[in-house]
Structures are given as C-alpha cells and as structure tokens.
mmCIF file of C-alpha atoms in Angstrom:
data_model
loop_
_atom_site.group_PDB
_atom_site.id
_atom_site.type_symbol
_atom_site.label_atom_id
_atom_site.label_comp_id
_atom_site.label_asym_id
_atom_site.label_seq_id
_atom_site.Cartn_x
_atom_site.Cartn_y
_atom_site.Cartn_z
ATOM 1 C CA MET A 1 127.917 37.974 70.586
ATOM 2 C CA PRO A 2 129.779 35.058 72.226
ATOM 3 C CA VAL A 3 131.589 32.512 70.052
ATOM 4 C CA TRP A 4 129.250 29.657 70.995
ATOM 5 C CA LEU A 5 126.243 31.675 69.847
ATOM 6 C CA TRP A 6 127.849 32.367 66.460
ATOM 7 C CA ARG A 7 128.518 28.642 66.123
ATOM 8 C CA HIS A 8 124.921 27.855 67.033
ATOM 9 C CA VAL A 9 123.645 30.173 64.292
ATOM 10 C CA LYS A 10 125.971 28.455 61.804
ATOM 11 C CA VAL A 11 124.534 25.100 62.889
ATOM 12 C CA LEU A 12 121.012 26.437 62.264
ATOM 13 C CA VAL A 13 122.016 27.558 58.771
ATOM 14 C CA LEU A 14 123.499 24.125 58.033
ATOM 15 C CA ILE A 15 120.325 22.442 59.305
ATOM 16 C CA ASP A 16 118.228 24.629 57.013
ATOM 17 C CA VAL A 17 120.454 23.846 54.014
ATOM 18 C CA VAL A 18 120.063 20.112 54.650
ATOM 19 C CA ALA A 19 116.296 20.516 55.175
ATOM 20 C CA ALA A 20 115.786 22.399 51.885
ATOM 21 C CA THR A 21 117.997 19.949 49.977
ATOM 22 C CA ALA A 22 116.194 16.925 51.405
ATOM 23 C CA ALA A 23 112.805 18.538 50.735
ATOM 24 C CA THR A 24 113.701 19.026 47.072
ATOM 25 C CA LEU A 25 114.923 15.471 46.582
ATOM 26 C CA ILE A 26 111.993 13.920 48.456
ATOM 27 C CA SER A 27 109.546 16.037 46.438
ATOM 28 C CA GLN A 28 111.092 14.793 43.218
ATOM 29 C CA PHE A 29 110.765 11.191 44.391
ATOM 30 C CA MET A 30 107.125 11.712 45.427
ATOM 31 C CA ALA A 31 106.270 13.331 42.089
ATOM 32 C CA PHE A 32 108.218 11.105 39.674
ATOM 33 C CA GLY A 33 109.469 8.121 41.628
ATOM 34 C CA LEU A 34 112.893 6.811 40.636
ATOM 35 C CA GLN A 35 112.491 7.642 36.975
ATOM 36 C CA HIS A 36 114.608 10.377 35.448
ATOM 37 C CA ALA A 37 112.777 13.675 34.978
ATOM 38 C CA ASP A 38 113.833 16.948 33.392
ATOM 39 C CA LEU A 39 112.398 20.430 33.674
ATOM 40 C CA SER A 40 112.073 22.560 30.547
ATOM 41 C CA VAL A 41 112.495 26.299 31.155
ATOM 42 C CA ARG A 42 112.325 28.569 28.112
ATOM 43 C CA GLY A 43 113.694 25.836 25.858
ATOM 44 C CA ALA A 44 116.441 24.744 28.250
ATOM 45 C CA THR A 45 116.343 21.255 29.757
ATOM 46 C CA ILE A 46 117.291 21.140 33.422
ATOM 47 C CA PRO A 47 117.329 18.051 35.690
ATOM 48 C CA TYR A 48 114.898 18.366 38.566
ATOM 49 C CA PRO A 49 117.628 17.893 41.228
ATOM 50 C CA ALA A 50 119.169 21.137 39.927
ATOM 51 C CA ALA A 51 116.215 22.895 41.515
ATOM 52 C CA ILE A 52 118.260 22.618 44.729
ATOM 53 C CA LEU A 53 120.390 25.516 43.451
ATOM 54 C CA ALA A 54 117.308 27.741 43.510
ATOM 55 C CA VAL A 55 115.379 26.261 46.432
ATOM 56 C CA VAL A 56 118.154 26.262 49.055
ATOM 57 C CA PRO A 57 119.286 29.929 48.818
ATOM 58 C CA THR A 58 115.692 31.091 48.490
ATOM 59 C CA TRP A 59 114.655 29.151 51.604
ATOM 60 C CA LEU A 60 117.605 30.572 53.581
ATOM 61 C CA ALA A 61 116.786 34.104 52.435
ATOM 62 C CA VAL A 62 113.117 33.740 53.425
ATOM 63 C CA LEU A 63 114.114 32.370 56.849
ATOM 64 C CA ALA A 64 116.534 35.248 57.357
ATOM 65 C CA THR A 65 113.976 37.915 56.454
ATOM 66 C CA SER A 66 111.509 36.210 58.817
ATOM 67 C CA ARG A 67 114.068 36.643 61.655
ATOM 68 C CA CYS A 68 114.495 32.895 62.094
ATOM 69 C CA TYR A 69 118.192 33.438 62.857
ATOM 70 C CA ASP A 70 117.504 36.103 65.469
ATOM 71 C CA VAL A 71 118.201 33.848 68.463
ATOM 72 C CA ALA A 72 120.058 36.240 70.763
ATOM 73 C CA PRO A 73 120.791 36.297 73.604
ATOM 74 C CA PHE A 74 120.553 32.576 74.474
ATOM 75 C CA GLY A 75 120.338 30.693 71.183
ATOM 76 C CA THR A 76 116.573 30.151 71.239
ATOM 77 C CA SER A 77 113.517 32.241 70.472
ATOM 78 C CA PRO A 78 110.014 31.812 71.948
ATOM 79 C CA GLY A 79 108.511 32.570 68.528
ATOM 80 C CA GLU A 80 110.771 30.274 66.497
ATOM 81 C CA VAL A 81 108.047 27.831 65.411
ATOM 82 C CA ARG A 82 105.716 30.643 64.378
ATOM 83 C CA ARG A 83 108.490 32.345 62.407
ATOM 84 C CA VAL A 84 109.480 29.190 60.541
ATOM 85 C CA ILE A 85 105.844 28.475 59.628
ATOM 86 C CA GLY A 86 105.489 32.092 58.490
ATOM 87 C CA ALA A 87 108.598 31.655 56.360
ATOM 88 C CA GLY A 88 107.007 28.571 54.815
ATOM 89 C CA THR A 89 103.960 30.633 53.866
ATOM 90 C CA GLN A 90 106.157 33.281 52.240
ATOM 91 C CA PHE A 91 108.140 30.589 50.439
ATOM 92 C CA LEU A 92 104.921 29.146 48.999
ATOM 93 C CA ALA A 93 103.891 32.613 47.793
ATOM 94 C CA LEU A 94 107.273 33.097 46.096
ATOM 95 C CA MET A 95 107.003 29.740 44.354
ATOM 96 C CA ALA A 96 103.495 30.518 43.188
ATOM 97 C CA MET A 97 104.652 33.873 41.828
ATOM 98 C CA ALA A 98 107.601 32.256 40.025
ATOM 99 C CA TYR A 99 105.240 29.644 38.591
ATOM 100 C CA TYR A 100 103.407 32.325 36.615
ATOM 101 C CA VAL A 101 105.981 35.113 36.205
ATOM 102 C CA VAL A 102 108.862 32.897 35.035
ATOM 103 C CA HIS A 103 106.461 30.635 33.108
ATOM 104 C CA LEU A 104 107.213 27.382 34.893
ATOM 105 C CA GLU A 105 103.984 25.786 33.727
ATOM 106 C CA GLN A 106 105.833 22.565 32.976
ATOM 107 C CA LEU A 107 107.063 22.306 36.541
ATOM 108 C CA GLY A 108 105.049 19.552 38.199
ATOM 109 C CA ARG A 109 102.580 20.941 40.697
ATOM 110 C CA ASP A 110 103.014 17.890 42.906
ATOM 111 C CA PHE A 111 106.706 18.668 42.989
ATOM 112 C CA MET A 112 106.089 22.299 43.989
ATOM 113 C CA ILE A 113 103.393 21.681 46.579
ATOM 114 C CA ALA A 114 105.398 19.035 48.422
ATOM 115 C CA ILE A 115 108.531 21.175 48.837
ATOM 116 C CA VAL A 116 106.995 23.754 51.180
ATOM 117 C CA PRO A 117 105.602 21.487 53.938
ATOM 118 C CA LEU A 118 108.664 19.248 53.706
ATOM 119 C CA ALA A 119 111.123 22.134 54.013
ATOM 120 C CA THR A 120 109.117 23.618 56.895
ATOM 121 C CA GLY A 121 108.735 20.334 58.750
ATOM 122 C CA LEU A 122 112.345 19.249 58.306
ATOM 123 C CA THR A 123 113.562 22.674 59.402
ATOM 124 C CA LEU A 124 111.447 22.556 62.561
ATOM 125 C CA ALA A 125 112.634 19.011 63.322
ATOM 126 C CA GLY A 126 116.257 19.997 62.809
ATOM 127 C CA ARG A 127 115.930 23.043 65.051
ATOM 128 C CA ALA A 128 114.295 20.941 67.753
ATOM 129 C CA GLY A 129 117.378 18.741 67.637
ATOM 130 C CA ALA A 130 119.603 21.828 67.849
ATOM 131 C CA ARG A 131 117.750 22.948 70.996
ATOM 132 C CA VAL A 132 118.301 19.540 72.580
ATOM 133 C CA GLY A 133 121.991 19.777 71.715
ATOM 134 C CA LEU A 134 122.141 23.213 73.315
ATOM 135 C CA LEU A 135 120.582 21.880 76.530
ATOM 136 C CA ILE A 136 123.109 19.042 76.614
ATOM 137 C CA GLN A 137 125.955 21.551 76.288
ATOM 138 C CA ARG A 138 124.537 23.640 79.124
ATOM 139 C CA SER A 139 124.236 20.608 81.371
ATOM 140 C CA ARG A 140 128.009 20.345 80.965
ATOM 141 C CA GLY A 141 128.610 24.018 81.734
ATOM 142 C CA HIS A 142 129.054 25.184 78.136
ATOM 143 C CA ALA A 143 127.034 27.543 75.903
ATOM 144 C CA VAL A 144 126.137 29.920 78.757
ATOM 145 C CA ARG A 145 126.244 33.688 79.223
ATOM 146 C CA ARG A 146 128.463 35.051 81.998
ATOM 147 C CA ALA A 147 126.211 37.476 83.840
ATOM 148 C CA VAL A 148 126.846 40.433 86.110
ATOM 149 C CA VAL A 149 123.760 41.133 88.248
ATOM 150 C CA MET A 150 123.166 44.761 89.210
ATOM 151 C CA GLY A 151 120.542 46.199 91.565
ATOM 152 C CA PRO A 152 119.141 46.048 95.106
ATOM 153 C CA ARG A 153 120.185 43.021 97.142
ATOM 154 C CA ASN A 154 116.653 41.657 97.665
ATOM 155 C CA ASN A 155 115.768 41.944 93.976
ATOM 156 C CA SER A 156 119.030 40.330 92.950
ATOM 157 C CA VAL A 157 118.586 37.431 95.383
ATOM 158 C CA ARG A 158 115.087 36.730 94.049
ATOM 159 C CA LEU A 159 116.383 36.754 90.497
ATOM 160 C CA LEU A 160 119.300 34.464 91.308
ATOM 161 C CA ASP A 161 116.943 32.090 93.078
ATOM 162 C CA HIS A 162 114.807 31.928 89.926
ATOM 163 C CA LEU A 163 117.896 31.235 87.804
ATOM 164 C CA ALA A 164 118.958 28.490 90.210
ATOM 165 C CA HIS A 165 115.651 26.726 89.526
ATOM 166 C CA HIS A 166 116.065 27.139 85.738
ATOM 167 C CA PRO A 167 119.551 25.793 84.963
ATOM 168 C CA ALA A 168 118.672 25.456 81.274
ATOM 169 C CA SER A 169 118.274 29.233 80.950
ATOM 170 C CA GLY A 170 121.888 29.597 79.837
ATOM 171 C CA ILE A 171 122.816 32.229 82.450
ATOM 172 C CA ALA A 172 125.824 31.760 84.733
ATOM 173 C CA PRO A 173 126.071 34.608 87.290
ATOM 174 C CA VAL A 174 129.706 35.542 87.968
ATOM 175 C CA ALA A 175 129.417 38.734 90.042
ATOM 176 C CA ALA A 176 126.932 41.114 91.634
ATOM 177 C CA LEU A 177 126.742 44.874 92.042
ATOM 178 C CA VAL A 178 124.485 45.922 94.923
ATOM 179 C CA THR A 179 123.718 49.085 96.828
ATOM 180 C CA ASP A 180 125.092 47.866 100.185
ATOM 181 C CA ASP A 181 128.207 46.171 101.527
ATOM 182 C CA GLU A 182 126.758 43.221 103.404
ATOM 183 C CA GLY A 183 128.862 40.567 101.665
ATOM 184 C CA ALA A 184 128.243 37.945 98.992
ATOM 185 C CA LEU A 185 124.791 36.951 97.786
ATOM 186 C CA ARG A 186 123.844 33.476 99.019
ATOM 187 C CA VAL A 187 121.325 31.437 97.025
ATOM 188 C CA ASN A 188 120.658 27.717 97.492
ATOM 189 C CA GLY A 189 124.068 27.096 98.999
ATOM 190 C CA PHE A 190 125.924 29.043 96.316
ATOM 191 C CA GLU A 191 127.663 32.379 96.799
ATOM 192 C CA ILE A 192 127.818 35.109 94.172
ATOM 193 C CA PRO A 193 130.587 37.606 95.030
ATOM 194 C CA VAL A 194 129.635 41.256 95.439
ATOM 195 C CA VAL A 195 132.385 43.178 93.689
ATOM 196 C CA GLY A 196 131.092 46.737 93.845
ATOM 197 C CA ARG A 197 128.160 49.078 93.402
ATOM 198 C CA PRO A 198 125.940 49.663 90.347
ATOM 199 C CA GLU A 199 128.089 52.590 89.199
ATOM 200 C CA ASP A 200 130.964 50.130 88.704
ATOM 201 C CA ALA A 201 129.081 48.176 86.017
ATOM 202 C CA LEU A 202 131.315 48.882 83.008
ATOM 203 C CA ALA A 203 134.569 48.241 84.896
ATOM 204 C CA THR A 204 133.169 45.048 86.439
ATOM 205 C CA ILE A 205 132.050 43.652 83.095
ATOM 206 C CA GLU A 206 135.514 44.234 81.660
ATOM 207 C CA ARG A 207 137.261 42.770 84.707
ATOM 208 C CA THR A 208 135.120 39.623 84.994
ATOM 209 C CA GLY A 209 134.789 38.946 81.272
ATOM 210 C CA GLY A 210 131.007 39.046 81.564
ATOM 211 C CA ASP A 211 128.938 39.225 78.380
ATOM 212 C CA LEU A 212 125.537 39.814 79.990
ATOM 213 C CA LEU A 213 124.312 42.536 82.362
ATOM 214 C CA ILE A 214 121.124 41.926 84.341
ATOM 215 C CA VAL A 215 119.534 45.023 85.883
ATOM 216 C CA THR A 216 117.147 44.297 88.753
ATOM 217 C CA GLY A 217 116.315 47.890 89.743
ATOM 218 C CA SER A 218 117.565 51.136 91.327
ATOM 219 C CA LEU A 219 118.402 53.081 88.176
ATOM 220 C CA ALA A 220 118.012 56.830 87.946
ATOM 221 C CA PRO A 221 115.974 58.256 85.034
ATOM 222 C CA GLY A 222 118.124 58.166 81.899
ATOM 223 C CA GLU A 223 120.743 55.889 83.449
ATOM 224 C CA LEU A 224 119.644 52.797 81.559
ATOM 225 C CA ARG A 225 119.767 54.704 78.290
ATOM 226 C CA THR A 226 123.305 55.883 79.042
ATOM 227 C CA LEU A 227 124.367 52.392 80.074
ATOM 228 C CA THR A 228 123.057 50.694 76.928
ATOM 229 C CA TRP A 229 124.678 53.402 74.821
ATOM 230 C CA ALA A 230 128.035 52.687 76.471
ATOM 231 C CA LEU A 231 127.643 48.939 75.903
ATOM 232 C CA GLU A 232 126.582 49.212 72.251
ATOM 233 C CA GLY A 233 129.046 47.356 70.054
ATOM 234 C CA THR A 234 130.785 45.567 72.931
ATOM 235 C CA GLY A 235 128.903 42.289 72.529
ATOM 236 C CA VAL A 236 127.431 42.654 76.024
ATOM 237 C CA ASP A 237 123.654 42.157 76.151
ATOM 238 C CA VAL A 238 121.357 43.736 78.725
ATOM 239 C CA LEU A 239 118.383 42.211 80.538
ATOM 240 C CA VAL A 240 116.142 44.266 82.813
ATOM 241 C CA ALA A 241 113.478 43.338 85.341
ATOM 242 C CA PRO A 242 110.009 44.481 84.181
ATOM 243 C CA SER A 243 109.733 46.773 87.211
ATOM 244 C CA VAL A 244 112.461 49.083 85.872
ATOM 245 C CA THR A 245 111.376 49.368 82.247
ATOM 246 C CA HIS A 246 109.399 52.524 83.035
ATOM 247 C CA LEU A 247 112.759 54.271 83.421
ATOM 248 C CA ALA A 248 113.623 53.652 79.783
ATOM 249 C CA SER A 249 110.908 55.046 77.566
ATOM 250 C CA LEU A 250 113.164 55.021 74.499
ATOM 251 C CA ILE A 251 114.452 51.472 74.704
ATOM 252 C CA HIS A 252 113.419 48.585 72.500
ATOM 253 C CA VAL A 253 112.670 45.416 74.477
ATOM 254 C CA ARG A 254 111.431 41.903 73.819
ATOM 255 C CA PRO A 255 110.642 39.082 76.256
ATOM 256 C CA VAL A 256 113.165 36.402 77.187
ATOM 257 C CA ALA A 257 111.737 32.886 77.213
ATOM 258 C CA GLY A 258 111.373 31.327 80.647
ATOM 259 C CA LEU A 259 112.688 34.326 82.553
ATOM 260 C CA PRO A 260 110.998 37.223 84.393
ATOM 261 C CA LEU A 261 113.157 39.622 82.368
ATOM 262 C CA LEU A 262 113.123 41.691 79.200
ATOM 263 C CA TYR A 263 115.887 41.732 76.614
ATOM 264 C CA VAL A 264 117.216 45.150 75.607
ATOM 265 C CA ASP A 265 118.305 45.246 71.966
ATOM 266 C CA THR A 266 121.325 47.576 72.234
ATOM 267 C CA GLU A 267 121.522 48.115 68.470
ATOM 268 C CA GLN A 268 117.955 49.412 68.413
ATOM 269 C CA VAL A 269 118.681 51.518 71.498
ATOM 270 C CA ALA A 270 121.756 53.066 69.866
ATOM 271 C CA MET A 271 119.771 53.982 66.752
ATOM 272 C CA ARG A 272 116.990 55.561 68.807
ATOM 273 C CA ASN A 273 119.469 57.442 70.995
ATOM 274 C CA LEU A 274 121.295 58.793 67.942
ATOM 275 C CA THR A 275 118.022 59.973 66.411
ATOM 276 C CA ALA A 276 116.992 61.620 69.697
ATOM 277 C CA ASP A 277 120.365 63.356 70.069
ATOM 278 C CA ARG A 278 120.209 64.720 66.529
ATOM 279 C CA ALA A 279 116.688 65.974 67.088
ATOM 280 C CA GLU A 280 117.737 67.762 70.285
ATOM 281 C CA SER A 281 120.704 69.409 68.532
ATOM 282 C CA GLY A 282 118.617 70.502 65.563
ATOM 283 C CA GLN A 283 120.443 68.206 63.106
ATOM 284 C CA LEU A 284 117.357 66.136 62.366
ATOM 285 C CA VAL A 285 114.743 67.882 60.253
ATOM 286 C CA THR A 286 111.362 66.277 59.754
ATOM 287 C CA GLY A 287 108.594 67.412 57.486
ATOM 288 C CA PRO A 288 108.691 70.111 54.808
#
C-alpha cells in the first residue's frame, strides 16, 4: 500500500475519533445542558464526559469491523456511506445491550439516543471532507497510483482514453506492455511509453516503480492467478477489465468506483491459491 494511502487511512481514523468525541459532548449538552451531571455505575460516580473513553474506541472498533477503513486501492469506497450507516446501527445495538447487561439504567436515554445519529452524521461529514481533500491533492498530481497497463493495444488505448476523461480516478499511467511493437500509445495528445510485452510485467513494475497493474486482456488460462500470486505481499494492486475475469475463476474481485475495471484482492487470491494447492497435493483434508 502506498504511503499516501496509509496517511489517508490515518486521517479517517482521526476524523472518526473527533466525530465520536464531539457526539458524546453534544449529547451531554442536549440531555443536561450546561449543568454538571454524573453517571452512577454499580455505586461508582463517573462524570458523563468520561463516557468518551468508552464511546470512542467502541465506535472505531465497530467501523473497523464494518470495513469502513477498507478504502484500497484509491482511498475511497463506493459503499462507504452504507457501511458507516450500518456501523451506526451496530453501535446502537451494542449500546442497547450494554444498557441492560451492564445495568446502566441510570444512564439518560436522551444521552444514549443522541450519540448514535450524531456520531454517524459527523463521521459521514468528516469523510466527505476527506474525499474533497483527496481530490485537491490529485489535482496537484499527488495521491495517485502509478499504473502499468498490460494487454492488447486497442484495449489499452480505450482504457487510457477513459482514464484521461476521469482525472480524479487517482491513476497515473507510467508504462504499457502490449503484444506488438508499434511504438508508444497516444491518447489525447499524451504518449504512454511501451516498454515491453505482457510477459515482462514483473520486471517492468520493479523498474518503473509502479504500484498498480491494469490488465486489459490477452491472458492465458491460469496466468492471472500466477501473476497475482507473484505480486502478493509486494504492495502492488491489480485491476482487470471485466472481459478477462472469466480467465480467473478462483480470484476474488470487487468493483472500482467510476472505472470499467474490477479490483483483484491479492490477499484473498493468495489464500484461495494456497488452499487449492494444498487440496491438489493431498495436504488439505475435508470432512470426516
């Protein structure tokens, strides 16, 4: 994963911490105003603001389990809003369970009910701001993935033309691997150098410093599986055109927002490949 993407995830975590903290404090104000209020738990008196120590880590944990930090490969997720709202629902269920299991009957219901929509709304607002910040960075040439495009010339040109019309996608093509030697790929006045053939993919990625491989076609059966296996753990992500996914029956894919491509999760691929290899060698035993 590139450094800028790690930083973006850290920013999301910070936004969520601020959102949960603000939600707790605002809920206290809505429930009790400016007057001092204490919470009694099993004979212990605790100031309501101390609830932040429980609310914040719980909210972060619920967001994490709801895959709200799964923003690879470009820092955004098409299902982000749905996931955050789902996390809010789970958070409400946890609070309701704690209300009865931990015997928090003295905890003001107004205080509890207000936290969930506030935390959810503030989190969504903060993440919207983070997306705007990401777009601003990309307009300046930062926070992008360096892509090597691999496949037939015509397919690659069509893909590059699409990327040229979507500059906010976060993809910066740096080289191409095609099946002929007719020179650089020309798209909208720009030239993408052709540095080899598809079989040179691994060497080209290492030489160009690319962290994204885009496959537009012309892969033999099993080749995509071998390629993703070789790239597992390198930090290089793989995107494939939908027309070639039939060559990879064992891969795990998910759509990429705004692009006619599918994202290959190399960690899932590696796990599936390992399971398949063990099954073929007789090391994996299933059933009694």
